[in-house]
Structures are given as structure tokens and as C-alpha cells.
C-alpha atoms as an extended CHARMM CRD file, in Angstrom:
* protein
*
       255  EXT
         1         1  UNK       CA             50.4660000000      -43.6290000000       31.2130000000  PROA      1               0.0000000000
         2         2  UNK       CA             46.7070000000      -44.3710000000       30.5780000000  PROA      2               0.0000000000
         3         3  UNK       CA             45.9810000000      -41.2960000000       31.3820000000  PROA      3               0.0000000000
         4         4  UNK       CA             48.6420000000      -39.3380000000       29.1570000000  PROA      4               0.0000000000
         5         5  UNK       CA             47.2960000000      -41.0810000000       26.0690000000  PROA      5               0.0000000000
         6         6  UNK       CA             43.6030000000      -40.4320000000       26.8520000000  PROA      6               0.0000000000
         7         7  UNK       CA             44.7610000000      -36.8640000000       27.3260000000  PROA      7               0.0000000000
         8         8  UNK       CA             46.4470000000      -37.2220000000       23.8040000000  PROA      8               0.0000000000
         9         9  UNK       CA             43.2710000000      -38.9800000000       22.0550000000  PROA      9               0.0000000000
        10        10  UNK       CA             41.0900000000      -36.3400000000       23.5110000000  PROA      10              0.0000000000
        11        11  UNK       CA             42.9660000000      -33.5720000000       22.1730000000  PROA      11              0.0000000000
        12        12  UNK       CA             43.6480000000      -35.2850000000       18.4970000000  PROA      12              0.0000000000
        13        13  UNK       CA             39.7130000000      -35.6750000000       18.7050000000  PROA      13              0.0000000000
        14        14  UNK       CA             39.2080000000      -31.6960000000       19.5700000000  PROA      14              0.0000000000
        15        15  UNK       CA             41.3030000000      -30.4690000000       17.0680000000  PROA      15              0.0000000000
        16        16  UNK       CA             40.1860000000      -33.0840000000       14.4290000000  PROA      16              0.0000000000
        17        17  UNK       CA             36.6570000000      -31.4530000000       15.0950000000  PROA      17              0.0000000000
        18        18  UNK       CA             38.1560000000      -28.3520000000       15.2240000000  PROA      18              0.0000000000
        19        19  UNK       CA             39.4940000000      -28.5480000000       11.3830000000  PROA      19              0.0000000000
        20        20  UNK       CA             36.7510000000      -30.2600000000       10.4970000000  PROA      20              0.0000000000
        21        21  UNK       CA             34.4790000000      -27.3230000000       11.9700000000  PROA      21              0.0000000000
        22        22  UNK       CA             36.4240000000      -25.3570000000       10.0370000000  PROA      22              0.0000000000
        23        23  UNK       CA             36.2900000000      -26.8220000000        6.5730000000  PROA      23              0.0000000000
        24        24  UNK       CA             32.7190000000      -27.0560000000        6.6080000000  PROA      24              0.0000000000
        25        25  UNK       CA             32.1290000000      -23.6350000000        7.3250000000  PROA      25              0.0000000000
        26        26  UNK       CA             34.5410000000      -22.7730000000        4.3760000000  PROA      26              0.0000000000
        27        27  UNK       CA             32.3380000000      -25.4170000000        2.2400000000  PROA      27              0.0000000000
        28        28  UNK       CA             29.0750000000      -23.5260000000        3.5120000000  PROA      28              0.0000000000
        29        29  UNK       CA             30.2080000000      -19.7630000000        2.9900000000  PROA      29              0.0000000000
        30        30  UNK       CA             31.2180000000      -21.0080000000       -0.3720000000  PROA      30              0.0000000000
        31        31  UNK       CA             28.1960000000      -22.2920000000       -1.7560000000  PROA      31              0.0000000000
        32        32  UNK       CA             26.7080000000      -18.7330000000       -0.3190000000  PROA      32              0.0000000000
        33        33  UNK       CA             29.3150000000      -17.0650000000       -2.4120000000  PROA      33              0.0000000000
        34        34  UNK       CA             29.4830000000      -16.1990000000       -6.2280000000  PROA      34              0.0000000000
        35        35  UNK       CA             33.1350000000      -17.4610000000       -6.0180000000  PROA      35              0.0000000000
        36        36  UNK       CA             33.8250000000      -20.6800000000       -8.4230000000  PROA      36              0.0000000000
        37        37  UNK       CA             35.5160000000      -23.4640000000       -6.2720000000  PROA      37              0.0000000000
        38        38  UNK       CA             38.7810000000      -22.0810000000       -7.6780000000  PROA      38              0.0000000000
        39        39  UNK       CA             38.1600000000      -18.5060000000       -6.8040000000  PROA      39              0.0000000000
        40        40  UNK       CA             37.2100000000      -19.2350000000       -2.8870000000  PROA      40              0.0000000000
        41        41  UNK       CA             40.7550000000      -19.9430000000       -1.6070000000  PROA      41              0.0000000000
        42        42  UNK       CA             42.1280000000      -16.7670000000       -3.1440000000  PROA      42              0.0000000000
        43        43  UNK       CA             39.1920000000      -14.7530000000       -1.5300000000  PROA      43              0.0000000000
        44        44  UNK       CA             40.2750000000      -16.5010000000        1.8680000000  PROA      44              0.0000000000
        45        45  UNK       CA             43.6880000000      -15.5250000000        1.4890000000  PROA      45              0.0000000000
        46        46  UNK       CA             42.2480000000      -11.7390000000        0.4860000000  PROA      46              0.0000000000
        47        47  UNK       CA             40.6100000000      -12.1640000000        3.8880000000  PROA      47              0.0000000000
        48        48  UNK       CA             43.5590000000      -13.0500000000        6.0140000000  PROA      48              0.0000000000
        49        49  UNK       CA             45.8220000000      -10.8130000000        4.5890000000  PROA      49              0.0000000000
        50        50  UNK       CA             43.3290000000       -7.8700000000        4.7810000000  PROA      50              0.0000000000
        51        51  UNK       CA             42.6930000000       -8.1960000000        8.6210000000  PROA      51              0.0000000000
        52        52  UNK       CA             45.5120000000       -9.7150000000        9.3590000000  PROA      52              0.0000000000
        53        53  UNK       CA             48.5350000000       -7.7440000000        8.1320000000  PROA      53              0.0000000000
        54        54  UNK       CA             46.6360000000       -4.9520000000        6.6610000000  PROA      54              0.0000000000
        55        55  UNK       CA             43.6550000000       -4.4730000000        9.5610000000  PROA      55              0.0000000000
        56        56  UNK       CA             41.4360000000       -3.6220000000        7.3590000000  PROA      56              0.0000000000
        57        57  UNK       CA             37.9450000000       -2.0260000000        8.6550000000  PROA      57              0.0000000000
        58        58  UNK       CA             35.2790000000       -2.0160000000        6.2590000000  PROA      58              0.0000000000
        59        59  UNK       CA             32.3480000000        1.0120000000        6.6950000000  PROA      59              0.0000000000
        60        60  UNK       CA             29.3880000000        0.5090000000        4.7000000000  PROA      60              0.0000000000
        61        61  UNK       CA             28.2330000000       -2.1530000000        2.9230000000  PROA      61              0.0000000000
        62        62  UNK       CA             27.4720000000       -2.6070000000       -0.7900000000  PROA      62              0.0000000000
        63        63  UNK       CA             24.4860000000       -0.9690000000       -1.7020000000  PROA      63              0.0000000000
        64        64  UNK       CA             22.9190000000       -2.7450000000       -4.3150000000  PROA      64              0.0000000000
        65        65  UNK       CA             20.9750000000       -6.5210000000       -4.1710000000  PROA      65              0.0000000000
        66        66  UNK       CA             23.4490000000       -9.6310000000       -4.7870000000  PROA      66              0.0000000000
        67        67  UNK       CA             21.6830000000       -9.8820000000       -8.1060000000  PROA      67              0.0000000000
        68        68  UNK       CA             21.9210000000       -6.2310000000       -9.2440000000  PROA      68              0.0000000000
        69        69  UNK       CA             24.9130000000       -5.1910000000      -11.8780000000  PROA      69              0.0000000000
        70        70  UNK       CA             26.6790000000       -1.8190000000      -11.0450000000  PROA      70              0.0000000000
        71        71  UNK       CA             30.1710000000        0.1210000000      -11.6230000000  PROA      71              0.0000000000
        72        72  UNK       CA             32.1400000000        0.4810000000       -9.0070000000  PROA      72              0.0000000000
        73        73  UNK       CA             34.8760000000        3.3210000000       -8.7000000000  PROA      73              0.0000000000
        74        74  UNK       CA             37.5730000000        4.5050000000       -5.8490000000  PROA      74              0.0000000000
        75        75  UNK       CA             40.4850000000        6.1360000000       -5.5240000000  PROA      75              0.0000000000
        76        76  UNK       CA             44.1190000000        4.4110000000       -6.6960000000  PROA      76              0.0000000000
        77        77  UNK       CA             47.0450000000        4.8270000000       -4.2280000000  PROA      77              0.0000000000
        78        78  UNK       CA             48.3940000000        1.1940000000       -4.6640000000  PROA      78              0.0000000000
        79        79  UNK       CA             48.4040000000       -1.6790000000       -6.7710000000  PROA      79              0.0000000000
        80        80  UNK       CA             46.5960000000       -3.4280000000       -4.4260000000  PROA      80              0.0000000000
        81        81  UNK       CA             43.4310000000       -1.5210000000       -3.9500000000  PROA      81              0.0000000000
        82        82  UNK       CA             41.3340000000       -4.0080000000       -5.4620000000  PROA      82              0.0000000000
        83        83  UNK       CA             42.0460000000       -6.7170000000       -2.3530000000  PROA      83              0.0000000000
        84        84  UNK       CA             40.3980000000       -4.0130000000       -0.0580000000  PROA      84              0.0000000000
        85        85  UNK       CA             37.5480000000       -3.4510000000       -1.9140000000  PROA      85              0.0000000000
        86        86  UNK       CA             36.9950000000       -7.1250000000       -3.2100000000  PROA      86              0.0000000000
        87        87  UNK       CA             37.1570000000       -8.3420000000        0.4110000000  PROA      87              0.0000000000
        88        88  UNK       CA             34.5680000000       -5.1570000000        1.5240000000  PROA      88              0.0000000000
        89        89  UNK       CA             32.5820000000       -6.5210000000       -1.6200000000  PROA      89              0.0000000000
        90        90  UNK       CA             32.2070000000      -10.1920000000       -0.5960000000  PROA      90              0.0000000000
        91        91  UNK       CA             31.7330000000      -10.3590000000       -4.3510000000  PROA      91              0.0000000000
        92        92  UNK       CA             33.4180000000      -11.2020000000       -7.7440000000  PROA      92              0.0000000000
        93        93  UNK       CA             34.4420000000       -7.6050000000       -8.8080000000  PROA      93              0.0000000000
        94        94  UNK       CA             35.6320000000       -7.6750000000      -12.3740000000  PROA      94              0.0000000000
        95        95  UNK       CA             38.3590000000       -5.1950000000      -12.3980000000  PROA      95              0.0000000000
        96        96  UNK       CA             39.9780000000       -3.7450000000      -15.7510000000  PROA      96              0.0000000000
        97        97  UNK       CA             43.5050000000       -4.6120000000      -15.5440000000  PROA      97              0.0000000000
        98        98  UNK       CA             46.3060000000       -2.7000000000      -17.9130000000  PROA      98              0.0000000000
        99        99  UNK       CA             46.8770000000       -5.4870000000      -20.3690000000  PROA      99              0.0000000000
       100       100  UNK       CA             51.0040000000       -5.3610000000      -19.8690000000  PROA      100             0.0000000000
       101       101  UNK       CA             50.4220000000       -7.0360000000      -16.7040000000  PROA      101             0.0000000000
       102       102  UNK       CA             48.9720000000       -9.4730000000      -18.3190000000  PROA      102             0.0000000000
       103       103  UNK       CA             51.8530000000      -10.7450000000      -19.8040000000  PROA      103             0.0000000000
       104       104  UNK       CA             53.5350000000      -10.9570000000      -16.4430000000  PROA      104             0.0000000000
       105       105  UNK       CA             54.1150000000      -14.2990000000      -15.4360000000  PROA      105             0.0000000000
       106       106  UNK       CA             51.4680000000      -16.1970000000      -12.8020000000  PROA      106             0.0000000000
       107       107  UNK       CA             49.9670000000      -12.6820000000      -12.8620000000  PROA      107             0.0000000000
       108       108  UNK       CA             47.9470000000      -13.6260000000      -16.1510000000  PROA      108             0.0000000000
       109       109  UNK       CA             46.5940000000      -16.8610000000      -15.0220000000  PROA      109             0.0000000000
       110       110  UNK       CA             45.8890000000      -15.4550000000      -12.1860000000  PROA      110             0.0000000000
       111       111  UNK       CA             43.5620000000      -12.5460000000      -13.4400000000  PROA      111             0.0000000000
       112       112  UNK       CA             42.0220000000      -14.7190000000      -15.8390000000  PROA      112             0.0000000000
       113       113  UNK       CA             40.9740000000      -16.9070000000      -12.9990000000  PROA      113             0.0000000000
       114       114  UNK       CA             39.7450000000      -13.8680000000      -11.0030000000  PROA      114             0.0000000000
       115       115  UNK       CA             37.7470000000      -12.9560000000      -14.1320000000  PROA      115             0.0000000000
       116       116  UNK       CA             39.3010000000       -9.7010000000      -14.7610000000  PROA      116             0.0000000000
       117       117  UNK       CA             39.2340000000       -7.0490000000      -17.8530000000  PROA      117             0.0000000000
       118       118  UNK       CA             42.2620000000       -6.5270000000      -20.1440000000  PROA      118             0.0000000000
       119       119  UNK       CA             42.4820000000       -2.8710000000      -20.9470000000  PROA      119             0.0000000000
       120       120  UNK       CA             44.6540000000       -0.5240000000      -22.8970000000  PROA      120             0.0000000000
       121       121  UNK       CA             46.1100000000        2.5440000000      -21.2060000000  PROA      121             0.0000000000
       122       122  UNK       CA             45.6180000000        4.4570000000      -24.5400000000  PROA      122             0.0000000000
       123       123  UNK       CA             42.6210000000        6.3150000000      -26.3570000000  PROA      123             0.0000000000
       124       124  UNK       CA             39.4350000000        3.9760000000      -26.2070000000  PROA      124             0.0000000000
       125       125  UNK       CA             39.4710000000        0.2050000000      -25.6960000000  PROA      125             0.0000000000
       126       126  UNK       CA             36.6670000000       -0.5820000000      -27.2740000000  PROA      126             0.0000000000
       127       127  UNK       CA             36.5790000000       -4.1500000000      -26.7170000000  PROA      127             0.0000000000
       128       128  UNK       CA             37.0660000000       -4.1100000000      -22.8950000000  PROA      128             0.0000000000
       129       129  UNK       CA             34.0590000000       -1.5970000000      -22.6450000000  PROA      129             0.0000000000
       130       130  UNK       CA             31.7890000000       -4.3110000000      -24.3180000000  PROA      130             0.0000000000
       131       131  UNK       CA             33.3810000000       -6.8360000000      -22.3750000000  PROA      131             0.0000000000
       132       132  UNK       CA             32.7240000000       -4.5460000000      -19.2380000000  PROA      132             0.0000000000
       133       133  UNK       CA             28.8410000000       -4.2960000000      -20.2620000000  PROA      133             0.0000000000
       134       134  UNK       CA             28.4420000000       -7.9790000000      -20.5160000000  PROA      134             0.0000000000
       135       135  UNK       CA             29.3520000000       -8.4420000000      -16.9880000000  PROA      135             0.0000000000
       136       136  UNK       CA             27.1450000000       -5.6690000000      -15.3830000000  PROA      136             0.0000000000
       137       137  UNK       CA             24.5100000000       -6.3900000000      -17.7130000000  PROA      137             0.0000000000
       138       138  UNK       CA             24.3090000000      -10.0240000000      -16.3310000000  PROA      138             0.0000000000
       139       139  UNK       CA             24.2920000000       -8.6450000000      -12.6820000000  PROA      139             0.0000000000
       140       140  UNK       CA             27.9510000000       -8.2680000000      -12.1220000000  PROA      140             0.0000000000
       141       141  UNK       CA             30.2010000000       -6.0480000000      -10.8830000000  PROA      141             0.0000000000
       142       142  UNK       CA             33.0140000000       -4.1240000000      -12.5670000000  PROA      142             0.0000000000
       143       143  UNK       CA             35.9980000000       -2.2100000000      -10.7680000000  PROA      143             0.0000000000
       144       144  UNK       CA             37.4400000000        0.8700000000      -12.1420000000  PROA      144             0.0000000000
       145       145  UNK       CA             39.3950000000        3.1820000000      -11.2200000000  PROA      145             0.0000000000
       146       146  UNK       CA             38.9110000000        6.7590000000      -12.7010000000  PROA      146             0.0000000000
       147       147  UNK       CA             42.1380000000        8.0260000000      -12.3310000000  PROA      147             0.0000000000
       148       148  UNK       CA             43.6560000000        5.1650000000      -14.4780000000  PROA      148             0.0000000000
       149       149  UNK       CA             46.9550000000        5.0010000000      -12.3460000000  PROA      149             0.0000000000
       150       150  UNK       CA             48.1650000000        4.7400000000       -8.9130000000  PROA      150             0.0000000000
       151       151  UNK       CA             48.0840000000        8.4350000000       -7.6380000000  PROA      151             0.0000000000
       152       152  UNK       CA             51.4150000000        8.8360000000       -5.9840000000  PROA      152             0.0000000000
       153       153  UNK       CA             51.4560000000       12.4360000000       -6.0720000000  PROA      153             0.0000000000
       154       154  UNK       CA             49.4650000000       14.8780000000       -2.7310000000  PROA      154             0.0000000000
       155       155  UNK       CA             46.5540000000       15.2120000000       -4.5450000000  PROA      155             0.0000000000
       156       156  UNK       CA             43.4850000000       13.8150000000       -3.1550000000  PROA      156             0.0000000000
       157       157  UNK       CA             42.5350000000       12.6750000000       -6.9060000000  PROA      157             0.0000000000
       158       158  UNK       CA             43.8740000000       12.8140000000      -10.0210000000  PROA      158             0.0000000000
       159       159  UNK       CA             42.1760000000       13.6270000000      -13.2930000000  PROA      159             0.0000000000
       160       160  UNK       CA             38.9760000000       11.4500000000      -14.0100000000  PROA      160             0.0000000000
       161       161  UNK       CA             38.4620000000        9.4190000000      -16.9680000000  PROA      161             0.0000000000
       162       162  UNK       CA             35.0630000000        8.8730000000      -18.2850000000  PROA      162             0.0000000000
       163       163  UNK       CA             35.1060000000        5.6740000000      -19.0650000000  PROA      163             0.0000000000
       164       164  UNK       CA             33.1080000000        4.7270000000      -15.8540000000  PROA      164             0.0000000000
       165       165  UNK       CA             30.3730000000        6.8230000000      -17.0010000000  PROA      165             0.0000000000
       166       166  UNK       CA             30.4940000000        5.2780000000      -20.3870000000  PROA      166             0.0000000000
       167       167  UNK       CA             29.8160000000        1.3960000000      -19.1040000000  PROA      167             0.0000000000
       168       168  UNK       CA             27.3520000000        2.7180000000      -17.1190000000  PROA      168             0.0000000000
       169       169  UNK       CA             25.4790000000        4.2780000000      -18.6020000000  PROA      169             0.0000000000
       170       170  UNK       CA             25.2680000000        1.5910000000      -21.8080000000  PROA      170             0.0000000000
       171       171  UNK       CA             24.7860000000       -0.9360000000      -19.5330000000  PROA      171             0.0000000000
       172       172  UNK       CA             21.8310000000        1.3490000000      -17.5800000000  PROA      172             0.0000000000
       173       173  UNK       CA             23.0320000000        0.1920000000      -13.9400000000  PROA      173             0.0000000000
       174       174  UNK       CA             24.5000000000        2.7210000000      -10.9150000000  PROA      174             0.0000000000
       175       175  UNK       CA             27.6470000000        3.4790000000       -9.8000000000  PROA      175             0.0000000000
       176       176  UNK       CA             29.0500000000        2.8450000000       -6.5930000000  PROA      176             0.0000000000
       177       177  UNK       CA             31.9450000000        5.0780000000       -5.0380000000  PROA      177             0.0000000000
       178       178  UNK       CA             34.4010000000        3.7860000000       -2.9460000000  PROA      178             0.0000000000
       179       179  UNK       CA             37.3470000000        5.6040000000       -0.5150000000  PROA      179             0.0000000000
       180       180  UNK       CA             40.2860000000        3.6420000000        0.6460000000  PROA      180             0.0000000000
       181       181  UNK       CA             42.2460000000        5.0330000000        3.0010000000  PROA      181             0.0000000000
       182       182  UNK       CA             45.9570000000        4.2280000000        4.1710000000  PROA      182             0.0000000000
       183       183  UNK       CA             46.4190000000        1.8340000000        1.3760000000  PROA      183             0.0000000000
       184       184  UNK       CA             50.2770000000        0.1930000000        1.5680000000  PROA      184             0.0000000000
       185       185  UNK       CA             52.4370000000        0.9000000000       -1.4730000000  PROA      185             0.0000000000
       186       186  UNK       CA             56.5390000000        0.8160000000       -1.6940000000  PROA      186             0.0000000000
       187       187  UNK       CA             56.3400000000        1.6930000000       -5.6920000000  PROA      187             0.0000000000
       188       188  UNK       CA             56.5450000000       -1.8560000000       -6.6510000000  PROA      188             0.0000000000
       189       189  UNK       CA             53.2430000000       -4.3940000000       -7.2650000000  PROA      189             0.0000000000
       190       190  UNK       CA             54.4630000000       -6.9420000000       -4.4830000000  PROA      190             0.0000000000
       191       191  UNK       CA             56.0920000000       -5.1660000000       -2.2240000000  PROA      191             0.0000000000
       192       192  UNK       CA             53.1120000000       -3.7500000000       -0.3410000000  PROA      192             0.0000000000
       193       193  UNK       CA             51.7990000000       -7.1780000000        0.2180000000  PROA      193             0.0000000000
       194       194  UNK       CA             54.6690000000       -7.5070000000        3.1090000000  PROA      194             0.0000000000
       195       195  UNK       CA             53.8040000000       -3.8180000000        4.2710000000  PROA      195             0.0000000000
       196       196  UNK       CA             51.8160000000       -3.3840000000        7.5790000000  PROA      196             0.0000000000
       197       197  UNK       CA             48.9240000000       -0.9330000000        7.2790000000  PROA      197             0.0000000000
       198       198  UNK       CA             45.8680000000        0.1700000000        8.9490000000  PROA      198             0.0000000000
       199       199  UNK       CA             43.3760000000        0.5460000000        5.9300000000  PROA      199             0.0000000000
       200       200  UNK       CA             40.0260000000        1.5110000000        5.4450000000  PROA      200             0.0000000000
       201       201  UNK       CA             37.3260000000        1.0530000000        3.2250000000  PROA      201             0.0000000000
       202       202  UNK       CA             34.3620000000        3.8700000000        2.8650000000  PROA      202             0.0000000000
       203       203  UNK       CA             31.6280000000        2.4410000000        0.6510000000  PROA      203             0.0000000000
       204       204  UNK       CA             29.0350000000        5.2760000000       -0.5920000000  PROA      204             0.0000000000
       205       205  UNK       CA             25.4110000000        5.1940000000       -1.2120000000  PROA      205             0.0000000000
       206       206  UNK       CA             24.7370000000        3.9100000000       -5.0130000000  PROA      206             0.0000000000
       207       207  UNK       CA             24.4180000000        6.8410000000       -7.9110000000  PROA      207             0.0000000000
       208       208  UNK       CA             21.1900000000        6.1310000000       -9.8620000000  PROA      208             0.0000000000
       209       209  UNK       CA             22.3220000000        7.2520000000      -13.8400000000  PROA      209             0.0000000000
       210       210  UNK       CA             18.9260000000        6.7730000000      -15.2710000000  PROA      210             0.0000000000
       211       211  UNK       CA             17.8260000000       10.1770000000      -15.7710000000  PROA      211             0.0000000000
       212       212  UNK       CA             20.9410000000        9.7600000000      -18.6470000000  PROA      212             0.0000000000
       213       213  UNK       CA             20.4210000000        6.6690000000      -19.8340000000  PROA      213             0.0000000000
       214       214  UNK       CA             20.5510000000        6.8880000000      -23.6360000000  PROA      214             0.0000000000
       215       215  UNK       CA             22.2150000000       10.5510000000      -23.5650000000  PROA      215             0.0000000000
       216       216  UNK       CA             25.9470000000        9.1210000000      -23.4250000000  PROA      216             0.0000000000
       217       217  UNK       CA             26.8560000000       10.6960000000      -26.7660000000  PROA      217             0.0000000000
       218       218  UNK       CA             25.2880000000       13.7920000000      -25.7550000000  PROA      218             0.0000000000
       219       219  UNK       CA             28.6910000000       16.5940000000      -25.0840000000  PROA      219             0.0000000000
       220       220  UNK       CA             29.4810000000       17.0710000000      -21.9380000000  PROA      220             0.0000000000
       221       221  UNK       CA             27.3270000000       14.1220000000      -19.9950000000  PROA      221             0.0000000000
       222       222  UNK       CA             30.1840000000       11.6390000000      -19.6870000000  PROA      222             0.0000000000
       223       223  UNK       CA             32.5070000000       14.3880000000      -18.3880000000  PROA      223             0.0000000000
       224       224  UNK       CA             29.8230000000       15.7420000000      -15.8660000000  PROA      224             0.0000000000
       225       225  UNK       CA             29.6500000000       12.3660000000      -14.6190000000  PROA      225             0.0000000000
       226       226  UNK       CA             32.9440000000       11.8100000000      -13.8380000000  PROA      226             0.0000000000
       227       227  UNK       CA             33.4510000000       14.7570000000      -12.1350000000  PROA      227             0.0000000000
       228       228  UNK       CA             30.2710000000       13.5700000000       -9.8600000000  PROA      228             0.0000000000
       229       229  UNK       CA             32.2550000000       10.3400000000       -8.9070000000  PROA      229             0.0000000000
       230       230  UNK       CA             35.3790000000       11.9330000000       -8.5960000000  PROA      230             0.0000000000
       231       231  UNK       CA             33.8850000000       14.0220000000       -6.2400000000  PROA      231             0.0000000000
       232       232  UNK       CA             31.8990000000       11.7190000000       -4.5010000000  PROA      232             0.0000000000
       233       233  UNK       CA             34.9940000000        9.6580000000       -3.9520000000  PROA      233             0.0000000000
       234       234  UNK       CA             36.9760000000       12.7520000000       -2.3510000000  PROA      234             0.0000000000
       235       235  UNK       CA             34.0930000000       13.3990000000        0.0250000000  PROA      235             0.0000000000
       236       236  UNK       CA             34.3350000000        9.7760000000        1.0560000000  PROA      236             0.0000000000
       237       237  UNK       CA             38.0980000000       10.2030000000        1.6550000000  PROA      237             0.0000000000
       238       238  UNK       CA             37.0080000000       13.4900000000        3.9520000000  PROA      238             0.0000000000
       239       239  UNK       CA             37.3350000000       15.6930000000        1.4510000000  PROA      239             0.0000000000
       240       240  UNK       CA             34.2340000000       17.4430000000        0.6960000000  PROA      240             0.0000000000
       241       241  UNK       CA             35.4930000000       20.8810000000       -0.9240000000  PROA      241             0.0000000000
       242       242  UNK       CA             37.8660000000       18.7080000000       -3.3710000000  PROA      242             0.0000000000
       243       243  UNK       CA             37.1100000000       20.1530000000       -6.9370000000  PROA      243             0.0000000000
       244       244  UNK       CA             38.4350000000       17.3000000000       -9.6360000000  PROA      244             0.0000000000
       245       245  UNK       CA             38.9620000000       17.2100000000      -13.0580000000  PROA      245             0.0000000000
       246       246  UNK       CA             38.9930000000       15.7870000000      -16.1380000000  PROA      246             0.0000000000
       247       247  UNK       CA             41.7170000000       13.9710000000      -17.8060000000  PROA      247             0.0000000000
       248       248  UNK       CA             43.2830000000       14.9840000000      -21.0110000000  PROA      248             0.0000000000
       249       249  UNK       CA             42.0300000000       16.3830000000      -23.9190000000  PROA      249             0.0000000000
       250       250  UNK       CA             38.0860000000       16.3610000000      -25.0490000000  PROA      250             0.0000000000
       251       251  UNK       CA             37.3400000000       12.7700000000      -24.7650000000  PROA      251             0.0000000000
       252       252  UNK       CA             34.3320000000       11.4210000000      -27.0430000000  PROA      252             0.0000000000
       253       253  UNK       CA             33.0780000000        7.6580000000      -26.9200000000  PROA      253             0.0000000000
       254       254  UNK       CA             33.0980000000        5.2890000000      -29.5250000000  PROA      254             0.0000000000
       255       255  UNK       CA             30.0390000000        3.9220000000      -31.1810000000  PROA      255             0.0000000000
């Protein structure tokens, strides 16, 4: 009987090591991280559900300095593309969110927490490019995605918007493309979060802009742009010969 509860102690002891271990690993990685205390858990739960359920493989690595600001763009094929890349990231990626979802419920808190861009589907939003600026500017990193919907159709890409191109190049940082491949999606925004997948993230080299810097209102530059991430992003996919295009009718910034 001695014996049974020394066996019982010992183990208690292992696994109380064990979580402790465990916690102060999380503690450590944390205070490496540019995640607020608040932040962290949701990025651990990005993790597990990223190699867990959706086996995510990551090839690349981000190709600026922790400190640098950039633009980030990739391809759209469900509403949860910005896990994958957040998680291949390993840092805060300010995404522009469609500002309807911000009135769903949890969902705002939630992207308010995870310092997130309200944007308007239509014309110009003005004050989510500024806001977009501040954060590169200051050595973050915003998410966009060109196409400005999930692409459910067979096309590698749909039609680019510029206004990657735009924050850019007011902001004077690079962009950085981005491929995911295999990315779950049942039509719905959480119903591909129960959806097995084998996904994969491609992160490209970073596009150095400043041989444009100050020519954004110059015709033409934006939209030459675009199509030079669009098509960066299809060659990441494995689609070299992919020729995109440009959304909608001439599109000129706003001052």
C-alpha cells in the first residue's frame, strides 16, 4: 500500500512539473512575442488548431526584421486565411476586416482585441488606409487581401485591388506575398473551423516599392503594382503563367 501511494505522489509530482514546464514556457515565448497578455492565448489556440486539425506546414519564413513594417498580401479561398498566415507570421498581423462583421456578435470584440482594420467593401475607405499606415509606419504588419473576397470560383485569382499598393507605398515599406494552399471552407465563417485540411503556407521573398515611393498618384503605378502581387501570389500557388487583373473600373486614390 506504501508503495501504491509513493507510485501516486511520484506521478502527481511529474505531471505537476510537467504543467508547470509547460506554463513557463508559454510565459517565456510570450514575453518573446509582440502578443499583449490577452492576445497570447488566442495565438495558442491559432497554433493548435493549425497543426492540429488543419496540419498546417509553413515554407518560408517572414522576410523582413521583427522591427520592420510591411504589407502583406495572399490569396482568399476561406474566411479563415488569416489563422494560417498569422500562425506562419508569429506576429500581430493587422488584417482589414469588412466592417459588417463587425457588428457580429463576439466577432467584434474579438477583432478589436486582435487589433484589426474596419473596412468598407465600397469605393475608397479612406479612414482605414490611414489607419493601415499608422500601423506599418510604426513597424507593423497589415494583412490584405487583393482580391477583396473569398474566391470561390476556379480561378487561381480574382481581380486585384490596389489598395495594397496604395498603403504601401504612403507608408514607404515592402510587400510581402503569401500562397495558401488547401485552405478549408464549407461557405459559412465557422464552419471550416471543424473541417480537416492539409494546408500550406508559401511565404515569398519581400517586394522593395521604393523606386515608387512618392509616384502613387502617378496613372497607372498602383494598378501595375497590383498586378505584380497578384502575380507573385499565383506563382507562389504554382502558377507561374497566371496573367491577373485588375478589378473594376479605373480606380484613382484619394488624397
Amino acid at each position: 500500500m506504501f508503495g501504491e501511494t509513493g507510485t501516486h505522489i511520484f506521478a502527481g509530482v511529474v505531471l505537476a512539473a510537467l504543467l508547470f514546464g509547460l506554463f513557463a514556457w508559454a510565459i517565456l515565448a510570450w514575453r518573446r512575442s509582440s502578443f499583449t497578455p490577452l492576445q497570447y492565448p488566442f495565438f495558442l489556440f491559432h497554433i493548435f488548431m493549425s497543426r492540429m486539425v488543419w496540419r498546417t506546414r509553413v515554407t518560408g519564413k517572414l522576410p523582413i526584421s521583427r522591427q520592420q513594417g510591411a504589407v502583406l498580401v495572399g490569396n482568399h479561398r476561406s474566411s479563415i486565411d488569416p489563422s494560417f498566415i498569422q500562425v506562419a507570421a508569429d506576429r500581430v498581423v493587422h488584417w482589414m476586416i469588412a466592417s459588417e462583421y463587425w457588428k457580429v456578435p463576439f466577432l467584434g470584440w474579438f477583432f478589436r482585441l486582435a487589433e484589426c482594420i474596419p473596412a468598407n467593401r465600397g469605393g475608397i475607405d479612406t479612414a482605414a488606409i490611414k489607419m493601415a499606415m499608422r500601423y506599418t509606419q510604426n513597424g507593423g504588419i497589415v494583412g490584405m487581401f487583393p482580391e477583396g473576397t473569398i474566391n470561390t470560383t476556379d480561378k487561381v485569382l480574382l481581380p486585384g485591388r490596389p489598395g495594397a499598393a496604395l498603403v504601401a507605398l504612403k507608408s514607404r515599406v515592402p510587400v510581402v506575398p503569401v500562397f495558401v494552399h488547401n485552405a478549408p471552407y464549407d461557405g459559412t465563417m465557422l464552419g471550416c473551423f471543424i473541417m480537416p485540411a492539409k494546408v500550406r503556407v508559401v511565404i515569398g521573398a519581400a517586394i522593395d516599392l521604393s523606386e515608387y515611393y512618392g509616384r502613387e498618384r502617378e496613372d497607372g503605378v498602383l494598378q501595375e503594382l497590383t498586378l505584380r502581387f497578384m502575380k507573385e501570389i499565383a506563382r507562389l500557388g504554382g502558377h507561374p503563367d497566371f496573367e491577373p487583373q485588375i478589378a473594376g473600373r479605373r480606380w484613382k486614390p484619394e488624397s
